[in-house]
PDB file of C-alpha atoms in Angstrom:
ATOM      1  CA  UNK W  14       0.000   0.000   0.000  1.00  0.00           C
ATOM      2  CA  UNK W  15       2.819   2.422   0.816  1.00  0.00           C
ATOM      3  CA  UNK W  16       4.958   1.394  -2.106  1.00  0.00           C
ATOM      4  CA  UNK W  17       1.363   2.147  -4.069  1.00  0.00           C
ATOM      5  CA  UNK W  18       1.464   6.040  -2.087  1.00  0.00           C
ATOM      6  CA  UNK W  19       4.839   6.851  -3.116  1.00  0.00           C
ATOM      7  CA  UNK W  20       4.277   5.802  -7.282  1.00  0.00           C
ATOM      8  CA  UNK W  21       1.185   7.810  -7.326  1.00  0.00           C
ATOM      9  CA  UNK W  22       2.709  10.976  -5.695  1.00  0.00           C
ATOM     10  CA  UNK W  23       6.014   9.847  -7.971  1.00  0.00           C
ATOM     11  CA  UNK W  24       4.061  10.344 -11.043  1.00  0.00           C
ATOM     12  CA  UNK W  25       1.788  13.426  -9.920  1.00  0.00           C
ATOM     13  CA  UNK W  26       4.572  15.052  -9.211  1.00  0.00           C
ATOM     14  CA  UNK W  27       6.123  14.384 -12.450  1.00  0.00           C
ATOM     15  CA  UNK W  28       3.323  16.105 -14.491  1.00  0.00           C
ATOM     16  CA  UNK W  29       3.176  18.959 -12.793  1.00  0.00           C
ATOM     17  CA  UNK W  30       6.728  20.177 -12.760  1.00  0.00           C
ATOM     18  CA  UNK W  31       7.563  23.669 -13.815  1.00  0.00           C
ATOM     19  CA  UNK W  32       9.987  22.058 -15.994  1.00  0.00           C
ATOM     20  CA  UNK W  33       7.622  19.734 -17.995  1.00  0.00           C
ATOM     21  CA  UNK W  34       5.658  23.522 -19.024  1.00  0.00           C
ATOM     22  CA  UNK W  35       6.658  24.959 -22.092  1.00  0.00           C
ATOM     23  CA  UNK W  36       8.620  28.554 -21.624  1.00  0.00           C
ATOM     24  CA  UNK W  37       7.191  31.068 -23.709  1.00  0.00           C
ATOM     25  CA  UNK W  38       9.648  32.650 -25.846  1.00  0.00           C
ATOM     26  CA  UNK W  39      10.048  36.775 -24.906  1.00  0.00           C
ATOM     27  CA  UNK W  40       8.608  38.602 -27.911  1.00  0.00           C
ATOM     28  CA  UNK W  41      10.468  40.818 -29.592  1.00  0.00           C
ATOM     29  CA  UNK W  42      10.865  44.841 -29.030  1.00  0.00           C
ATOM     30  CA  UNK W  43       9.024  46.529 -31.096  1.00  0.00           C
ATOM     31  CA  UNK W  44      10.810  48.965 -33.611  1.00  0.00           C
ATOM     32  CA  UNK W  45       7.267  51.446 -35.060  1.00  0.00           C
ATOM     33  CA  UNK W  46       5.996  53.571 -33.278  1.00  0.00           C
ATOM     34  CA  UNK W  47       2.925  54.895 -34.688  1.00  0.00           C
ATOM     35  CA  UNK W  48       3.256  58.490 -33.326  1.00  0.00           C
ATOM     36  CA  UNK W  49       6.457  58.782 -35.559  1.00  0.00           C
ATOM     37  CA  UNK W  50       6.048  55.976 -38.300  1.00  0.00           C
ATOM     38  CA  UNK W  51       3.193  57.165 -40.411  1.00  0.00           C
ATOM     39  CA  UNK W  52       4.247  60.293 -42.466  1.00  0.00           C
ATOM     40  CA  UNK W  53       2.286  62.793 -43.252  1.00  0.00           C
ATOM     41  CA  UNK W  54       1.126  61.113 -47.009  1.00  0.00           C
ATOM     42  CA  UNK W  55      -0.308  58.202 -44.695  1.00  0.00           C
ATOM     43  CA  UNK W  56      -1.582  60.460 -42.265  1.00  0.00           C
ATOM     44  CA  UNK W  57      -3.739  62.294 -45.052  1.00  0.00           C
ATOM     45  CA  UNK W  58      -5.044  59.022 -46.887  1.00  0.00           C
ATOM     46  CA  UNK W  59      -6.466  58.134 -43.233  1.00  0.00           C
ATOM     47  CA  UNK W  60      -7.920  61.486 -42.557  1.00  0.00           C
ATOM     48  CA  UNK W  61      -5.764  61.971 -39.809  1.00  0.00           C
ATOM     49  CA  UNK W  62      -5.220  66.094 -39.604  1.00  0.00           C
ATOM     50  CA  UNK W  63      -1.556  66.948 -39.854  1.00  0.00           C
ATOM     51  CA  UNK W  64      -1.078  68.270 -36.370  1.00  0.00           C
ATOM     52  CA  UNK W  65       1.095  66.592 -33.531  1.00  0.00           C
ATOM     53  CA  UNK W  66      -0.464  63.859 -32.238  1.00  0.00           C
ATOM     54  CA  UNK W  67      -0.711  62.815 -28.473  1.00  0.00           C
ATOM     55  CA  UNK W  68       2.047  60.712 -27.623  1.00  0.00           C
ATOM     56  CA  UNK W  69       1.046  58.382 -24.723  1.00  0.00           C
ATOM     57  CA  UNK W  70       3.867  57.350 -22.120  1.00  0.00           C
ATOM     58  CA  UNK W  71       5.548  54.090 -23.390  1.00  0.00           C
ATOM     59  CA  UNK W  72       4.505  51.158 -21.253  1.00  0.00           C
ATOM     60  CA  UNK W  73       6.762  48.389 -20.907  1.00  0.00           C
ATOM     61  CA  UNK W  74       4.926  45.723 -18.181  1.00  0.00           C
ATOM     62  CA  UNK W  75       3.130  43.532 -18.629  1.00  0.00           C
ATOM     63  CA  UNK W  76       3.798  43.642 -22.762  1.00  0.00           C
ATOM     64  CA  UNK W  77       5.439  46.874 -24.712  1.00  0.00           C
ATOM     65  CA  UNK W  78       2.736  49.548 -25.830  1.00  0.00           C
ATOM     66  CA  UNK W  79       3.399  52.489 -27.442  1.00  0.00           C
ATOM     67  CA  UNK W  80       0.804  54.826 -28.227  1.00  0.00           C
ATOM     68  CA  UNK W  81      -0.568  57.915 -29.776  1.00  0.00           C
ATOM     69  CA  UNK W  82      -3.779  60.072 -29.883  1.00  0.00           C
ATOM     70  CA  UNK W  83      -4.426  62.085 -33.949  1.00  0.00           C
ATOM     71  CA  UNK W  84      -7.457  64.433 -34.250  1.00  0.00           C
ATOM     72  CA  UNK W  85      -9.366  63.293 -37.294  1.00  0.00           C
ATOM     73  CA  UNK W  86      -9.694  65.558 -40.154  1.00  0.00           C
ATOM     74  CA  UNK W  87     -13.658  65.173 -39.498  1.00  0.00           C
ATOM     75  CA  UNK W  88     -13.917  66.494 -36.199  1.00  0.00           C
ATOM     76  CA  UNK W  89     -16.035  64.154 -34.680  1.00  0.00           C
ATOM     77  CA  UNK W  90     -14.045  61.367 -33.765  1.00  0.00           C
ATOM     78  CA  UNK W  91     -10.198  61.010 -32.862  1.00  0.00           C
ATOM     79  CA  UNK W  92      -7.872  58.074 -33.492  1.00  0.00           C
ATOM     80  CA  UNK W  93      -5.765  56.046 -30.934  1.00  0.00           C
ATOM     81  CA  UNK W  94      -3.135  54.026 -32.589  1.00  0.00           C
ATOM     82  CA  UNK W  95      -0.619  51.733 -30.620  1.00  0.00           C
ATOM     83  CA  UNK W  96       1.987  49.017 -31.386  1.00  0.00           C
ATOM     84  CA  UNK W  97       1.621  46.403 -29.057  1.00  0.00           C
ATOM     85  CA  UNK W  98       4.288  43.511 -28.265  1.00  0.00           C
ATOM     86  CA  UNK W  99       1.541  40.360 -27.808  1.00  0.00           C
ATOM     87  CA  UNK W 100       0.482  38.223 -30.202  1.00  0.00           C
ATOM     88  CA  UNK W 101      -3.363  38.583 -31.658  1.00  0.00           C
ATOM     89  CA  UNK W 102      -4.489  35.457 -30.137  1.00  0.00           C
ATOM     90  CA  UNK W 103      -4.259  38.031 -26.474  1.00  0.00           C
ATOM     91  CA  UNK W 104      -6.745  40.246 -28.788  1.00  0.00           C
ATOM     92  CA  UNK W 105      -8.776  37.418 -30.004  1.00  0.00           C
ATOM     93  CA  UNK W 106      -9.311  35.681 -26.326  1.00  0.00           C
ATOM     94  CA  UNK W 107     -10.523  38.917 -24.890  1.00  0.00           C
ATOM     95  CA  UNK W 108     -13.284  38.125 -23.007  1.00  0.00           C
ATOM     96  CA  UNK W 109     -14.295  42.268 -22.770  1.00  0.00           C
ATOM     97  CA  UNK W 110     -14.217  42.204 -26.527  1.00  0.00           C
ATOM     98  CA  UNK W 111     -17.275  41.282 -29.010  1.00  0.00           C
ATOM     99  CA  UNK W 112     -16.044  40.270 -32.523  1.00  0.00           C
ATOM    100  CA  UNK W 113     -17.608  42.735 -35.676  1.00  0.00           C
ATOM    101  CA  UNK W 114     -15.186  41.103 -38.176  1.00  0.00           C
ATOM    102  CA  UNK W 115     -12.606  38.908 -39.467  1.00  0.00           C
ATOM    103  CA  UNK W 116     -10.877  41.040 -42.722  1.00  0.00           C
ATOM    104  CA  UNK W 117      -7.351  41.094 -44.005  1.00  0.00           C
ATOM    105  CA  UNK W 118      -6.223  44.970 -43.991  1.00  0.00           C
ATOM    106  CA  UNK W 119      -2.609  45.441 -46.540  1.00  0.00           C
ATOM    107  CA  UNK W 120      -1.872  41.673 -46.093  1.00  0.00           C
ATOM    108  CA  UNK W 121      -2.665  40.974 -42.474  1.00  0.00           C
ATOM    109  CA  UNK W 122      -5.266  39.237 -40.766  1.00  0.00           C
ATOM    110  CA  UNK W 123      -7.137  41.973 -38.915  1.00  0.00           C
ATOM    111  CA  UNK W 124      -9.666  41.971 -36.132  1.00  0.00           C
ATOM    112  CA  UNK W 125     -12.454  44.894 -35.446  1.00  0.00           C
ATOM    113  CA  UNK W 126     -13.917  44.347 -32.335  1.00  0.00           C
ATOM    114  CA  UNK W 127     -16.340  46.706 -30.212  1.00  0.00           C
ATOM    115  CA  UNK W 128     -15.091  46.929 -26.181  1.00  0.00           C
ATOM    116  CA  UNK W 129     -18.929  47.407 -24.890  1.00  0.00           C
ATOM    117  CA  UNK W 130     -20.128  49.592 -22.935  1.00  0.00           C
ATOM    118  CA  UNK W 131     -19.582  52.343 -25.159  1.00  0.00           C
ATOM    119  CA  UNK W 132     -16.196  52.919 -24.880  1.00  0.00           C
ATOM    120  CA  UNK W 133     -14.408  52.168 -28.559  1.00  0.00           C
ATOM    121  CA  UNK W 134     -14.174  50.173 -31.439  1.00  0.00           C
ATOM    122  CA  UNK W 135     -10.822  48.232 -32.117  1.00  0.00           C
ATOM    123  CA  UNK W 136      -9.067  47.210 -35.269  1.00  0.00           C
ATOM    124  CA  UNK W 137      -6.265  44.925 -34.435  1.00  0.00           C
ATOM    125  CA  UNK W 138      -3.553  44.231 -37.216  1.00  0.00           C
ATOM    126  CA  UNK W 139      -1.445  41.228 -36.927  1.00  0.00           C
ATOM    127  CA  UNK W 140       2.122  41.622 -37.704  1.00  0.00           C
ATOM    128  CA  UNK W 141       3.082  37.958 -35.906  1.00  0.00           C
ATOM    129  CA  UNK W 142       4.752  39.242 -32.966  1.00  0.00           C
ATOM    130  CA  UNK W 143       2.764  42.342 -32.312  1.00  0.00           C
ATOM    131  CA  UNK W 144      -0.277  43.987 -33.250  1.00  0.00           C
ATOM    132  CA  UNK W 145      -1.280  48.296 -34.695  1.00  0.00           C
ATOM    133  CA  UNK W 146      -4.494  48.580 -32.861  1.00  0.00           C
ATOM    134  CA  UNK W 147      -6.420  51.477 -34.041  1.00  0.00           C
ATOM    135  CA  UNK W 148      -8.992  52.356 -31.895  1.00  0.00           C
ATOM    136  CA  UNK W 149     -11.871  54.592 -32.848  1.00  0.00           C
ATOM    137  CA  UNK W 150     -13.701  56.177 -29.123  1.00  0.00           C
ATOM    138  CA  UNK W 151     -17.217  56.621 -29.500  1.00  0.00           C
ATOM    139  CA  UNK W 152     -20.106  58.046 -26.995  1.00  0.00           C
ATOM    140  CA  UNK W 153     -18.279  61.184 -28.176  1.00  0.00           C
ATOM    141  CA  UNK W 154     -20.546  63.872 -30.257  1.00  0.00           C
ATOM    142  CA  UNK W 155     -21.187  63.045 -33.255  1.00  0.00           C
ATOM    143  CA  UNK W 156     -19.945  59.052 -32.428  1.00  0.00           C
ATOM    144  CA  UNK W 157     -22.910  57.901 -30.342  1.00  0.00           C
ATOM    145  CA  UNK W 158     -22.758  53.919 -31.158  1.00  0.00           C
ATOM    146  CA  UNK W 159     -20.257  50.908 -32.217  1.00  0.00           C
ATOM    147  CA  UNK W 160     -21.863  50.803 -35.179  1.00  0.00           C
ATOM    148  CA  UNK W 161     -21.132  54.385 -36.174  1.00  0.00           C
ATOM    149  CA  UNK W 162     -17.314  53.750 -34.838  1.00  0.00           C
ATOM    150  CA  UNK W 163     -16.499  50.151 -36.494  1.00  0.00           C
ATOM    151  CA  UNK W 164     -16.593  51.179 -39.854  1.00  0.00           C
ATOM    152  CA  UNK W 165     -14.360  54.108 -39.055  1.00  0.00           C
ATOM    153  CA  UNK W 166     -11.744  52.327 -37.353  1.00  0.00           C
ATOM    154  CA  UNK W 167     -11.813  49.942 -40.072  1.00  0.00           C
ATOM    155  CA  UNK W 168     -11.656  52.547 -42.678  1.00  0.00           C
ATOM    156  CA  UNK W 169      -8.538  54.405 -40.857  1.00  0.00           C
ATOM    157  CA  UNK W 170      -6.962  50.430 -40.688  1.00  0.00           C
ATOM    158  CA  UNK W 171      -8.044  49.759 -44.573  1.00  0.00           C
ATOM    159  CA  UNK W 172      -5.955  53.590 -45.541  1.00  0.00           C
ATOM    160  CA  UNK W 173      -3.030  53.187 -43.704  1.00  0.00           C
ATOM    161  CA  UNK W 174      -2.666  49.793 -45.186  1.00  0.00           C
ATOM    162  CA  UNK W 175      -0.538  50.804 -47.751  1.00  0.00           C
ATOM    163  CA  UNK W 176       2.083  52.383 -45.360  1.00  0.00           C
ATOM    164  CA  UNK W 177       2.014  49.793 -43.160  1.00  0.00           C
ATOM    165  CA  UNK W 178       5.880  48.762 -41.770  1.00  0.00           C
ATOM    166  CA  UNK W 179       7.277  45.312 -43.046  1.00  0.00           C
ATOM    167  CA  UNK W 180       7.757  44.919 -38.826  1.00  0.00           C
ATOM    168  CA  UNK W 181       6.317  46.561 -35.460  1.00  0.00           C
TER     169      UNK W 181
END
């Protein structure tokens, strides 16, 4: 019976070793960020105005984010785009999130989703390692539903396309 203890706890113990999980790999740094790598050509395909945009502190924990805030040329909704270290699957398992669309944007599978509660509308660009989110805020004037901001965070995604970077 004892010898029968020891094998099970043996082999329990076995499977559940930090060593027998797989290490994730660290992803690596980005290299675009959007406040600097969209010229003023891509800027005025998207509708973005040509002012300076809103550069959001750099976060580094738990993933790399950088981030920036552009007026829109139609002045009822701004533009939040970010490069984010994570993969889209981090995107895609978001709980918060409720899927609009599945699209490819300039080569890359892209995700809108709406964040409810009428906060924003998110397109999320996979480029492997890390994703552009543009994010389109609505209960704004003028931007009252996720319905009104999808489409325009899809559009912004859909005319930047061309100047996407080969990497983030």
């Amino acid at each position: 019976m004892a010898a029968a203890a020891v094998s099970s706890l043996t082999l329990a113990a076995c499977g559940n070793s930090p060593a027998d999980e797989p290490v994730a790999e660290p992803l690596p740094r980005l290299m675009f960020h959007p406040c600097d790598g969209f010229d003023p050509d891509a800027r005025a395909a998207a509708g973005i105005d040509d002012g300076e945009p809103v550069k959001f502190e750099d976060r580094e924990i738990p993933y790399q984010d950088w981030a920036c805030s552009f007026d829109s040329d139609d002045p009822y909704f701004g533009v939040v785009v970010s490069s984010a270290a994570k993969l889209l699957s981090k995107t895609e398992n978001d709980a918060r999130l409720t899927l609009v669309e599945d699209t490819p944007v300039g080569g890359h599978r892209t995700l809108l989703h709406d964040f409810p509660g009428g906060l924003q509308c998110l397109a999320s660009v996979d480029f492997d390692t890390a994703v552009l989110e543009i994010m389109v805020m609505y209960k704004q004037v003028g931007v009252e539903t996720a319905d009104e901001a999808c489409p325009l965070a899809l559009k912004v995604a859909q005319d930047v396309g061309p100047y996407f970077p080969e990497h983030l």
